[in-house]
Coordinates of C-alpha atoms (C1' of nucleotides) in Angstrom, one line a residue:
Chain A
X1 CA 41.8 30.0 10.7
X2 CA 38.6 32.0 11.1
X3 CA 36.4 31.9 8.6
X4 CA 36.0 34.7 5.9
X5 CA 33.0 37.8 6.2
X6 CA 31.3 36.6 4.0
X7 CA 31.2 32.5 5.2
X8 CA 30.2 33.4 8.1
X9 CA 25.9 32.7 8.8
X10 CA 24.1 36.2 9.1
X11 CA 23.9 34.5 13.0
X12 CA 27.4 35.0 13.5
X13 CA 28.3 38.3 11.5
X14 CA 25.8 40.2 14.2
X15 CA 27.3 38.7 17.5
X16 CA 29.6 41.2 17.3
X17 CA 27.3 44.6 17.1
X18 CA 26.2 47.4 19.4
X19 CA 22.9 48.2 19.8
X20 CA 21.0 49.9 16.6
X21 CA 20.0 52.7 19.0
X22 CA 23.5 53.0 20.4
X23 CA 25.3 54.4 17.6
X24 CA 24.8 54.7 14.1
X25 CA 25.1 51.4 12.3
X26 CA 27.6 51.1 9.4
X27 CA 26.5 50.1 6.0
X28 CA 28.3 47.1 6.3
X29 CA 26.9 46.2 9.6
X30 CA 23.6 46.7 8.3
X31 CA 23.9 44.9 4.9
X32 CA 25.1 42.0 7.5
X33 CA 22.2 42.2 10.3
X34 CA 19.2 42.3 7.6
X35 CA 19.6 38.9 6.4
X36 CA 19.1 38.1 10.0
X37 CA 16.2 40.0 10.2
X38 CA 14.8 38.8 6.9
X39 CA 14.8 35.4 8.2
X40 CA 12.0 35.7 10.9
X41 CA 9.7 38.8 8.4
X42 CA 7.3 36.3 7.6
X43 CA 4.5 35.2 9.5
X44 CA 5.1 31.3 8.8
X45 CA 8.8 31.3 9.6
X46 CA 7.9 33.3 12.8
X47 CA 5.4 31.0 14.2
X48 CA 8.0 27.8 12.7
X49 CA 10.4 29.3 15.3
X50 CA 8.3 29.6 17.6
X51 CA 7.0 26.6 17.9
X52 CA 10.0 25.3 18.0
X53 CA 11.6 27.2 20.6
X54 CA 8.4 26.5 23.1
X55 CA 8.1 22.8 21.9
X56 CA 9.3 20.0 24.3
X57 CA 13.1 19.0 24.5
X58 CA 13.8 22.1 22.6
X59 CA 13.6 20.7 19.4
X60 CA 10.6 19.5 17.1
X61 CA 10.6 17.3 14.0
X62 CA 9.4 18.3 10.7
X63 CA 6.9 16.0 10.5
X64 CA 4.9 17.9 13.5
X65 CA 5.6 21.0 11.7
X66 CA 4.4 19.9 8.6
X67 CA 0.6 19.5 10.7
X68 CA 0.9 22.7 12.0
X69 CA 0.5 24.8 8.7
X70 CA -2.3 24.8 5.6
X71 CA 0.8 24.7 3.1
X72 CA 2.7 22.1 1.2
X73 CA 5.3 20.3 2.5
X74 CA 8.0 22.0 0.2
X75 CA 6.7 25.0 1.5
X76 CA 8.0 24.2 4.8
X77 CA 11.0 22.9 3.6
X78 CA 11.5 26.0 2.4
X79 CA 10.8 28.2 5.1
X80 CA 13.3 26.0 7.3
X81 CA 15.7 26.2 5.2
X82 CA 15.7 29.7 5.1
X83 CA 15.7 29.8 8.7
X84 CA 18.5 27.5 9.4
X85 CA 20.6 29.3 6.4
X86 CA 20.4 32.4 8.7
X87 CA 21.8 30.4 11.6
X88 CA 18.8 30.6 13.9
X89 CA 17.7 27.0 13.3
X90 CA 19.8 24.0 13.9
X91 CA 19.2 20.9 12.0
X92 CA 20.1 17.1 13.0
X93 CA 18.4 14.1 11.3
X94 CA 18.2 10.9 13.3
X95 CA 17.0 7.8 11.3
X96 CA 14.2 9.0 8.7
X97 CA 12.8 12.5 10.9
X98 CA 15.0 15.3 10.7
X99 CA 14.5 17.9 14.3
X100 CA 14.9 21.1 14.3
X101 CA 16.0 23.3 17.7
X102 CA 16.8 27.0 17.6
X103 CA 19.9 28.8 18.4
X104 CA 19.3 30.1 21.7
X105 CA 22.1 32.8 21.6
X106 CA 20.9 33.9 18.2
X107 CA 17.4 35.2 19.1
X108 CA 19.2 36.6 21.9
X109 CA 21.8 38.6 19.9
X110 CA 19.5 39.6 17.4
X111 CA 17.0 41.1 20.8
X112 CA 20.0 42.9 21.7
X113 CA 21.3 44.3 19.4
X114 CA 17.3 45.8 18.7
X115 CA 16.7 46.6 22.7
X116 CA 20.1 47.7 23.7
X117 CA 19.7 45.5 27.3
X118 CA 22.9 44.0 26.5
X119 CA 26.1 46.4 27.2
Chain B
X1 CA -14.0 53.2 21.2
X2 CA -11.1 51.2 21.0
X3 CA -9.7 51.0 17.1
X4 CA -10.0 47.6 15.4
X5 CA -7.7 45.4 14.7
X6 CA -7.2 46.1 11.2
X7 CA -6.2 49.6 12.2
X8 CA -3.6 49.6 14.8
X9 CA -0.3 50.2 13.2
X10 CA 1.8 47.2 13.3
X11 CA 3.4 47.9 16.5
X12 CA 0.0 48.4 18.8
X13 CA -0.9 45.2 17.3
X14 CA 2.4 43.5 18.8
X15 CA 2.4 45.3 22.1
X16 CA 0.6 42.3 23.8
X17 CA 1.6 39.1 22.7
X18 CA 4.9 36.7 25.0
X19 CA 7.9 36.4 23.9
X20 CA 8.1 34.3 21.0
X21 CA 10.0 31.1 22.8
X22 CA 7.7 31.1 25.3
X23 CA 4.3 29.6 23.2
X24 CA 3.6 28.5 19.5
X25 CA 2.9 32.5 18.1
X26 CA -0.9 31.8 16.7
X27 CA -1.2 32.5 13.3
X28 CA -3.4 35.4 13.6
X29 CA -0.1 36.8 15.8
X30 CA 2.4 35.5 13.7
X31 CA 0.4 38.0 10.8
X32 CA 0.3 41.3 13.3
X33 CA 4.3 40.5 14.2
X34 CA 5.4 39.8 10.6
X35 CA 4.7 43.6 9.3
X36 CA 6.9 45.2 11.8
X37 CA 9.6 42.7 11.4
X38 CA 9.5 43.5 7.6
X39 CA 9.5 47.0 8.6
X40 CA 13.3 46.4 9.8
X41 CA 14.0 43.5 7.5
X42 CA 16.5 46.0 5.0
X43 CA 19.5 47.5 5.7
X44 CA 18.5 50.5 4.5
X45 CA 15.8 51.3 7.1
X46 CA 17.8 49.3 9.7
X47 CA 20.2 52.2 9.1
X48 CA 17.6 54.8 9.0
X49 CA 16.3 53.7 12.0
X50 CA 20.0 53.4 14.1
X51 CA 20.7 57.4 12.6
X52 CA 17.5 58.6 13.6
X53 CA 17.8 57.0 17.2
X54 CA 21.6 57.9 17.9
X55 CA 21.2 61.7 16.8
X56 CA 21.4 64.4 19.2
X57 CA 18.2 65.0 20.2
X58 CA 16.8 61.8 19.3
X59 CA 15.5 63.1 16.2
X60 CA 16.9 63.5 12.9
X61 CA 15.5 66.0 9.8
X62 CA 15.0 64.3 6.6
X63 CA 17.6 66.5 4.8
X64 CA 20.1 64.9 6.9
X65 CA 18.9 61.3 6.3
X66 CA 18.9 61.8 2.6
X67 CA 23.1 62.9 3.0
X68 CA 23.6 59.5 4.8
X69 CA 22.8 57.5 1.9
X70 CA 23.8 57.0 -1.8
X71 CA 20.1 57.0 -2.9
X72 CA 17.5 59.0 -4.3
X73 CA 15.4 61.2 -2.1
X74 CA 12.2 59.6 -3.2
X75 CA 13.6 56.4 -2.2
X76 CA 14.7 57.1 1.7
X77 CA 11.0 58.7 1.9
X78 CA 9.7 55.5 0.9
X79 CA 12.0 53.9 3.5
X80 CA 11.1 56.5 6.1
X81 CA 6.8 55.9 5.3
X82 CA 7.6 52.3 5.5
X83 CA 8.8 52.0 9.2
X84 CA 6.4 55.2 9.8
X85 CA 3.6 53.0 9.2
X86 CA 5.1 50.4 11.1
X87 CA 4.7 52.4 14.0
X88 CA 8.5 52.3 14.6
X89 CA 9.2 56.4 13.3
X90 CA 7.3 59.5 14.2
X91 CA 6.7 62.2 12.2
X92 CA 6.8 66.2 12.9
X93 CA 6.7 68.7 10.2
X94 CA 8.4 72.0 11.2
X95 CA 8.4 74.6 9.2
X96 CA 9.8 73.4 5.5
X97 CA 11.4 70.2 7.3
X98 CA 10.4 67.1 8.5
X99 CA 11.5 65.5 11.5
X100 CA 11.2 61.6 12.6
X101 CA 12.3 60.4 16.2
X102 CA 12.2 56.4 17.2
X103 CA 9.4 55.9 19.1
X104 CA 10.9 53.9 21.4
X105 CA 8.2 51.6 23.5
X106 CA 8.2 49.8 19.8
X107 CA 11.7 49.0 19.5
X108 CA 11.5 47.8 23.2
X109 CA 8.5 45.5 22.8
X110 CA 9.8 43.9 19.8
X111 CA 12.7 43.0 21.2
X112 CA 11.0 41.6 24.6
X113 CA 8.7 39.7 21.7
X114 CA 12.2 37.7 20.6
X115 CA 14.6 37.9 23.2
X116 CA 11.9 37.3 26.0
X117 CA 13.7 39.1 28.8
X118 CA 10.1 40.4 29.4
X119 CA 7.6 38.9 31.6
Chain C
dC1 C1' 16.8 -5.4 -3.7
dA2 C1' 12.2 -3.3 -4.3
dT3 C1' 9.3 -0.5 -2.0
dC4 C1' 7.7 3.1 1.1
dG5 C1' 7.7 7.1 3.7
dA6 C1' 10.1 11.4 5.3
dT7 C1' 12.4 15.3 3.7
dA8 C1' 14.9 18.1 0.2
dT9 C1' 15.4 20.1 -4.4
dT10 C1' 13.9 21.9 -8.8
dG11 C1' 11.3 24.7 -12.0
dA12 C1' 7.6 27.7 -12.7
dC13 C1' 4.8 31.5 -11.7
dA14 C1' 2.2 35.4 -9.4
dG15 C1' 2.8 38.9 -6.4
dA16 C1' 5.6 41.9 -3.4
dT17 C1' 9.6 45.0 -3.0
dG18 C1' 13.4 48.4 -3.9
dT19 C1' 14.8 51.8 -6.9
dC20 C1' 14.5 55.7 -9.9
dG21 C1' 12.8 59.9 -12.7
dA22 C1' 9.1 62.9 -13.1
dT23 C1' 5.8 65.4 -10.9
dG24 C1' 2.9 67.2 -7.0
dT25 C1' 2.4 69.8 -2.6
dC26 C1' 3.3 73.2 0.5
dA27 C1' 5.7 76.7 3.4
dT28 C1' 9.0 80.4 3.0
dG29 C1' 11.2 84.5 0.9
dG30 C1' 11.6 88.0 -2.5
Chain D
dC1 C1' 2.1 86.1 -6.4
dC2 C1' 5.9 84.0 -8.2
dA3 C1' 10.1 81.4 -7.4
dT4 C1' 12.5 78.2 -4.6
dG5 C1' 13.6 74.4 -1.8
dA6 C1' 12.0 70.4 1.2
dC7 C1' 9.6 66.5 1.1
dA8 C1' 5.9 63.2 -0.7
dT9 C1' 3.6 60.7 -4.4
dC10 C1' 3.2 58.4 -8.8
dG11 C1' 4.3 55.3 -12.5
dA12 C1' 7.5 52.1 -14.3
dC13 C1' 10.7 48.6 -14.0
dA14 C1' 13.9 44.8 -12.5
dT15 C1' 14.5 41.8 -8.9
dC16 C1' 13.3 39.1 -4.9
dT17 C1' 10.0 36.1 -2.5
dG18 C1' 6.4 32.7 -1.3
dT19 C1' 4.0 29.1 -3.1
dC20 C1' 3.0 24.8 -5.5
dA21 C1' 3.5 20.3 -8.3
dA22 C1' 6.8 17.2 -9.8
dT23 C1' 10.7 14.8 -8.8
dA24 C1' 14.9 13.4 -6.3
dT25 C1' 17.3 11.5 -2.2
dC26 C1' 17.8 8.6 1.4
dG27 C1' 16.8 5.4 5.5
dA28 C1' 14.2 1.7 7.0
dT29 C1' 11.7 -2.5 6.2
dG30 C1' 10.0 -6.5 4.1

DNA sequence: CATCGATATTGACAGATGTCGATGTCATGG
DNA sequence: CCATGACATCGACATCTGTCAATATCGATG
């Protein structure tokens, strides 16, 4: 019933990890983590996350995003996708707006499995 | 007598900045951050980086690194410049071989900077 | 149902990135 | 001082990525 490698988002296929410092990582792992890690190496998706992580109720709409950035609104689109492709963005559209709220235990994985705090 | 901004490797540039969920990452940030994220944003250096950190020792000789991988030498030294620059490898030549250990405050304060178990 | 406004998708393009073979550098050993 | 072996650099190439303008989709509203 569980869903194949390679359906799963590059969120879930790095839940399972130990930290990269721990051990050596497996090609495999690592061919599974970078997509992960792809999805917040740029400087627009970074600050997108981030503004939606420390925006009010958790979650923003695109429309405020769309302000926040010099770029064009397929741009964003874009960069959202991207993000929410990779499992670290969530996406629900209510009426016309669609919001966006991150995946709280993603960031966290992903900070583990870089820092080793976790076990 | 402090170096300017333009030439602090991407980790001394990242060193100071909250967690990512905490406030909206400015967009001069979001452009110091997004280097050293790149810098681990393959699964080729992710896995350069996990070898070099697990050895015995905490460092690793470039002859070894080049065994691990099904790649041309000149392409793991690319890899190996790449998160060298980032700030996230050092170098030591000794003798004919070359050595790279983590630096480890880097990994640590990028993680802090997503997972914000830090202040 | 015609329109409008919010968001996504498409297609095109320039620039960045990963890879390799060839070559350069530099310390060591004969 | 020449040969060798370890590593870096260079130049070329195919692919990936970020961006935009144009267009499509899809609710809401008159």
């Amino acid at each position: 019933m569980s869903k194949s490698l390679l359906q799963l988002t590059p969120v879930e296929a790095v839940a399972c990890c130990s930290p990269v410092t721990r051990e050596p990582l497996t090609a495999d792992a690592a061919e599974r983590i970078a997509p992960l890690v792809k999805a917040i190496a740029d400087p627009v998706r970074l600050r997108l996350l981030s503004i939606v992580a420390s925006h009010a109720d958790g979650e923003a709409c695109v429309c405020d995003l769309n302000d926040a950035f010099d770029l064009s609104q397929p741009t964003i689109s874009h960069h959202l996708k991207l993000l929410h492709e990779a499992g670290l963005l969530e996406r629900e559209k209510r009426g016309v707006w669609v919001y966006y709220r991150v995946n709280a235990a993603a960031l966290g994985d992903l900070s583990a499995l870089l820092g080793g705090v976790g076990a």
